[in-house]
CSV table of C-alpha atoms in Angstrom, one decimal:
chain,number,residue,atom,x,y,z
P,249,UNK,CA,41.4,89.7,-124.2
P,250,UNK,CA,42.8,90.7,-120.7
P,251,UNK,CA,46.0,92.8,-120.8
P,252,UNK,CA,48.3,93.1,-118.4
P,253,UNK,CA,50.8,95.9,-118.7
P,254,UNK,CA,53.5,95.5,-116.1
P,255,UNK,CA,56.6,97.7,-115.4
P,256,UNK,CA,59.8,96.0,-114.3
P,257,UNK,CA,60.8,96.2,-110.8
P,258,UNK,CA,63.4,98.3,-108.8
P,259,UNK,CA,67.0,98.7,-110.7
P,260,UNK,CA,70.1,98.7,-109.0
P,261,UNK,CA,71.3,102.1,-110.3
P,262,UNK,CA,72.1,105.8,-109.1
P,263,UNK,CA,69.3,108.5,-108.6
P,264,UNK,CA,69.8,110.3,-111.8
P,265,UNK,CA,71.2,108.0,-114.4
P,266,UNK,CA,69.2,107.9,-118.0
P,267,UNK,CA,69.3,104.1,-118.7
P,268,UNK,CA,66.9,103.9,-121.1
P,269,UNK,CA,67.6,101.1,-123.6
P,270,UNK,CA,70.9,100.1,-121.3
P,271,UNK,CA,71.1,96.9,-119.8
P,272,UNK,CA,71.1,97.2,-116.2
P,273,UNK,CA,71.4,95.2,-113.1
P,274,UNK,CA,67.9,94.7,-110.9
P,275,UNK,CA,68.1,95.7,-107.2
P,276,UNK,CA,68.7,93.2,-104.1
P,277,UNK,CA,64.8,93.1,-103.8
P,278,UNK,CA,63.8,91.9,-107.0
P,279,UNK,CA,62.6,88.5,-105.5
P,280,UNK,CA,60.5,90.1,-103.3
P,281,UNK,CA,59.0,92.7,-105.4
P,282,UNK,CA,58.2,90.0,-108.2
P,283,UNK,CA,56.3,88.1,-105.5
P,284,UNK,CA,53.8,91.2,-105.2
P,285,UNK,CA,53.8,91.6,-108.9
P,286,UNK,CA,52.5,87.6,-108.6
P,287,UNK,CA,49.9,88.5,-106.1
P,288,UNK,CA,48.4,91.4,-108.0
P,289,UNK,CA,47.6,88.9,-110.8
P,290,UNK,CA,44.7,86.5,-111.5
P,291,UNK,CA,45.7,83.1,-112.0
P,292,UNK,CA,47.2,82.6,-115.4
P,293,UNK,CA,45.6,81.0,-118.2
P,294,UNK,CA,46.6,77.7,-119.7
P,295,UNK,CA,46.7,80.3,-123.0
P,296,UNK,CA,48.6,83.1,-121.8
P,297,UNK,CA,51.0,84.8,-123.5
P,298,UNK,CA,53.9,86.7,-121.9
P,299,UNK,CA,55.6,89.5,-124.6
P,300,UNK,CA,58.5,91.0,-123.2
P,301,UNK,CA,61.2,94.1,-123.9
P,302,UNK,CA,64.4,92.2,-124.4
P,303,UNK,CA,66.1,94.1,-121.5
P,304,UNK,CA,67.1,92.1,-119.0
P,305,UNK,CA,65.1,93.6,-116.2
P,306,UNK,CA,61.9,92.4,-118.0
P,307,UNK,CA,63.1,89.6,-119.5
P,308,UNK,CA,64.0,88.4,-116.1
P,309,UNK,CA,60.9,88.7,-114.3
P,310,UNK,CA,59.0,87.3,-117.3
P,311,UNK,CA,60.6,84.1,-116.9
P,312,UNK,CA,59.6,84.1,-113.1
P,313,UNK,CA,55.9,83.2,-114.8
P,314,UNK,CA,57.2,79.9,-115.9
P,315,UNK,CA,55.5,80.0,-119.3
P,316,UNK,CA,57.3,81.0,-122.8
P,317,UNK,CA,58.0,84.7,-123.3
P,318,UNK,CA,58.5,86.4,-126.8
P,319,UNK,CA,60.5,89.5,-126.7
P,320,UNK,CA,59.9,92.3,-128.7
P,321,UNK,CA,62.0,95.4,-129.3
P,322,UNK,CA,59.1,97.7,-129.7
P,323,UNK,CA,58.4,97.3,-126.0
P,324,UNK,CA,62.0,98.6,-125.2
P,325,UNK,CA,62.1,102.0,-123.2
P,326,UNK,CA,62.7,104.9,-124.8
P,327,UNK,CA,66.4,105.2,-126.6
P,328,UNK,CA,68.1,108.1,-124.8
P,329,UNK,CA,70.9,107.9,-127.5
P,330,UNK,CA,74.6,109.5,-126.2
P,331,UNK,CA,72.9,110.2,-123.1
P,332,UNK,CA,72.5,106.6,-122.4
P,333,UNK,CA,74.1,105.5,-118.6
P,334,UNK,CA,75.0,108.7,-118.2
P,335,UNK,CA,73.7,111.5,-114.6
P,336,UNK,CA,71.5,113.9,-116.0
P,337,UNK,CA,73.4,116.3,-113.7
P,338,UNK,CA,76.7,115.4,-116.3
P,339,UNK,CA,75.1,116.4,-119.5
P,340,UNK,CA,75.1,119.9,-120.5
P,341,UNK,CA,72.2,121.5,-118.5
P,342,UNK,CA,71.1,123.8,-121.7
P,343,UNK,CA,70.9,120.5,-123.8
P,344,UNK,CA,68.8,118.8,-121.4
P,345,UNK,CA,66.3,122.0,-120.6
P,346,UNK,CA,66.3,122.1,-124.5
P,347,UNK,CA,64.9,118.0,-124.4
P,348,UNK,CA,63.2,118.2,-121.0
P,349,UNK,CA,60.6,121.2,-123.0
P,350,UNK,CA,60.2,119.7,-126.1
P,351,UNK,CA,60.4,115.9,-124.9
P,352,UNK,CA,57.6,114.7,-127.1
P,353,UNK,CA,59.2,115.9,-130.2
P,354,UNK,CA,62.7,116.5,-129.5
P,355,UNK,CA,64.8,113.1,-128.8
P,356,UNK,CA,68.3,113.5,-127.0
P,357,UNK,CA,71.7,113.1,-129.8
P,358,UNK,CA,71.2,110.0,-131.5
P,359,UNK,CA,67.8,108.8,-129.5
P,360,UNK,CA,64.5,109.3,-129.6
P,361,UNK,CA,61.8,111.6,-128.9
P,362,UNK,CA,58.7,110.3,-127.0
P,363,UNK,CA,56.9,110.4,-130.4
P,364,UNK,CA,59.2,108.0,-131.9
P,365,UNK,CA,58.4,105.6,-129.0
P,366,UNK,CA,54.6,106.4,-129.3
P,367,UNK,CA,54.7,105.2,-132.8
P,368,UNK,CA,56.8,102.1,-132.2
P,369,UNK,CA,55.0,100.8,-129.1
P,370,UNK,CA,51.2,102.0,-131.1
P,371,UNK,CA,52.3,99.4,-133.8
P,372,UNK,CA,52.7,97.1,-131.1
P,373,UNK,CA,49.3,97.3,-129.8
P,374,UNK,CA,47.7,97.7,-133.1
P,375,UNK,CA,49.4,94.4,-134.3
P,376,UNK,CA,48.3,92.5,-130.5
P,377,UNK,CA,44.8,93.6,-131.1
P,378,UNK,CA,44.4,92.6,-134.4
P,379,UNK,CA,45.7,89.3,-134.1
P,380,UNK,CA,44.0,88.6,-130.5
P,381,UNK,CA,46.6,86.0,-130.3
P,382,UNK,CA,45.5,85.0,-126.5
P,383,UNK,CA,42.6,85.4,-123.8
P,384,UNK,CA,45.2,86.6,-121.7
P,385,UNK,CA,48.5,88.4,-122.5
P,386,UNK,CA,51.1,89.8,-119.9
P,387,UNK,CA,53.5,93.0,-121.4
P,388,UNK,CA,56.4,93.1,-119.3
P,389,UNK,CA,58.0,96.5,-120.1
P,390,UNK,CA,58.8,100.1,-119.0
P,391,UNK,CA,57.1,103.2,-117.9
P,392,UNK,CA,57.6,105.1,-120.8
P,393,UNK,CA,56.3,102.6,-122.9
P,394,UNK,CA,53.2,102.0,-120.5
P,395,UNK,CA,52.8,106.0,-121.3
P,396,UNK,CA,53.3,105.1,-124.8
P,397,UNK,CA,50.5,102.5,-125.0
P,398,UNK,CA,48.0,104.8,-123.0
P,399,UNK,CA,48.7,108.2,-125.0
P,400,UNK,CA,47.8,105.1,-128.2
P,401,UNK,CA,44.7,103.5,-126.8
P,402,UNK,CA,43.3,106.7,-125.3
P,403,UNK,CA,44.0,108.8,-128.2
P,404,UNK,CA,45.5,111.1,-125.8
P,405,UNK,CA,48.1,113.9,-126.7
P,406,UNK,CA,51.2,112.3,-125.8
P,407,UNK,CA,52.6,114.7,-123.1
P,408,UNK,CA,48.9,114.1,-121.3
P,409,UNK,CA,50.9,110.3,-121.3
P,410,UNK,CA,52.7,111.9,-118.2
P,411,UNK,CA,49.8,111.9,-116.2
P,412,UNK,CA,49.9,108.9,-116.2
P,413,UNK,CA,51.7,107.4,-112.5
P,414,UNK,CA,53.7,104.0,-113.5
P,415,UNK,CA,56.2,102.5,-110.4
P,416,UNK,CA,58.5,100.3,-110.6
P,417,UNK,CA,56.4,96.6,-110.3
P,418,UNK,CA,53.1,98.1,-110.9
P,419,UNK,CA,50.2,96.1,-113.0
P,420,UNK,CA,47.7,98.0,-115.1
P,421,UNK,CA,45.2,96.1,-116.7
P,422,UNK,CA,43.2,96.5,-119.9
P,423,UNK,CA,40.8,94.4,-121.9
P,424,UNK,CA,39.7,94.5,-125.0
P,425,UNK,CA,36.4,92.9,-126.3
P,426,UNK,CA,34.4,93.8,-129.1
P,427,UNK,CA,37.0,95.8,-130.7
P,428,UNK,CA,36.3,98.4,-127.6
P,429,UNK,CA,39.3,98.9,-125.1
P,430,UNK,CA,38.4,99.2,-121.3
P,431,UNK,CA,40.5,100.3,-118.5
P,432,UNK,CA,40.0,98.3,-115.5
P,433,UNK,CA,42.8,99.5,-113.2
P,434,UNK,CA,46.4,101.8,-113.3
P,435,UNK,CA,49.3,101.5,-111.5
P,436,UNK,CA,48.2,98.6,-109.0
C-alpha cells in the first residue's frame, strides 16, 4: 500500500495566529500550489482512496482529485483549545513559555498536548494498516499530524517529531508491504 501524506496548502492568515482546529480561509494561490501538489504525484489508481481532516483547507484540495474523500476527525490538527484564532504574541507570554517547554505533554486551556494528537492520529494509522483498505491511499491533513504519524510509525519520541520539516503543500510518501513500513521520501 502506497501512502501519501500531504499537508494542506498556504492559508490566508496572519504570521502568528494559532489556528489549529479553526476553520480558515486558503490563500489567493491555492490553485496554483494544488497544481504542484498534482505534479508531485503518481498517477492515481482506479482504487485510491483520499481520507481527509474535515477542515476546509484539506477538504478542499481533496476534492481537486476528483475521486470520493472520507473525512476523518483524527486527521484534524492539533486542538489549541482557548488559544484557538488567537496571535501568540496576545496570549500571556508566561502561559505560552509554560506550553512551548512541555508541548508534548502539556496542551494549552481546554486543548491538547501533542501526545493527545499522537494517540489520536496513531489509531488512525493502526486502523488504515490493518484494514489495507486500498493500493493506494492519499491523507490530506496538517503538519502536526504528519509529525504525529511519523513519531507513530518510527517509534520515535514525540518531540524528535519536530525534526521532522513539513511545508505547506508538501507530499511524503510511505508504503507499507508485508506488514513492514518504508519511507520513500519527506517533505517533497
Amino acid at each position: 500500500m502506497d501512502i501519501y501524506l500531504i499537508r494542506h496548502t498556504k492559508t490566508d492568515t496572519v504570521n502568528g495566529l494559532c489556528y489549529g482546529q479553526s476553520d480558515v480561509a486558503l490563500a489567493d494561490s491555492f490553485i496554483a500550489e494544488a497544481r504542484l501538489i498534482h505534479e508531485k504525484l503518481p498517477e492515481l489508481s482506479a482504487d485510491c482512496l483520499i481520507t481527509s481532516s474535515p477542515l476546509s483547507r484539506c477538504v478542499q484540495l481533496a476534492q481537486t482529485f476528483g475521486k470520493p474523500v472520507t473525512l476523518d476527525d483524527r486527521l484534524q490538527e492539533v486542538n489549541f483549545g482557548d488559544w484557538e484564532n488567537q496571535r501568540f504574541d496576545d496570549i500571556d507570554a508566561d502561559r505560552v513559555k509554560k506550553w512551548t517547554e512541555n508541548f508534548v505533554v502539556t496542551s494549552p486551556p481546554n486543548g491538547e498536548s501533542f501526545s493527545d494528537l499522537c494517540r489520536r492520529a496513531g489509531s488512525f494509522w493502526d486502523e488504515l494498516v490493518a484494514n489495507k483498505p486500498a493500493a493506494q491511499v492519499l491523507l490530506i491533513t496538517h503538519a502536526g499530524v504528519i509529525r504525529a504519524l511519523f513519531a507513530h510509525v518510527l517509534e520515535l519520541p514525540p518531540a524528535n517529531a519536530f525534526k521532522f520539516r513539513v511545508d505547506a503543500g508538501s507530499v511524503h510518501k510511505l508504503q507499507f508491504i508485508n506488514d513492514y513500513i518504508y519511507i520513500h521520501y519527506v517533505n517533497l
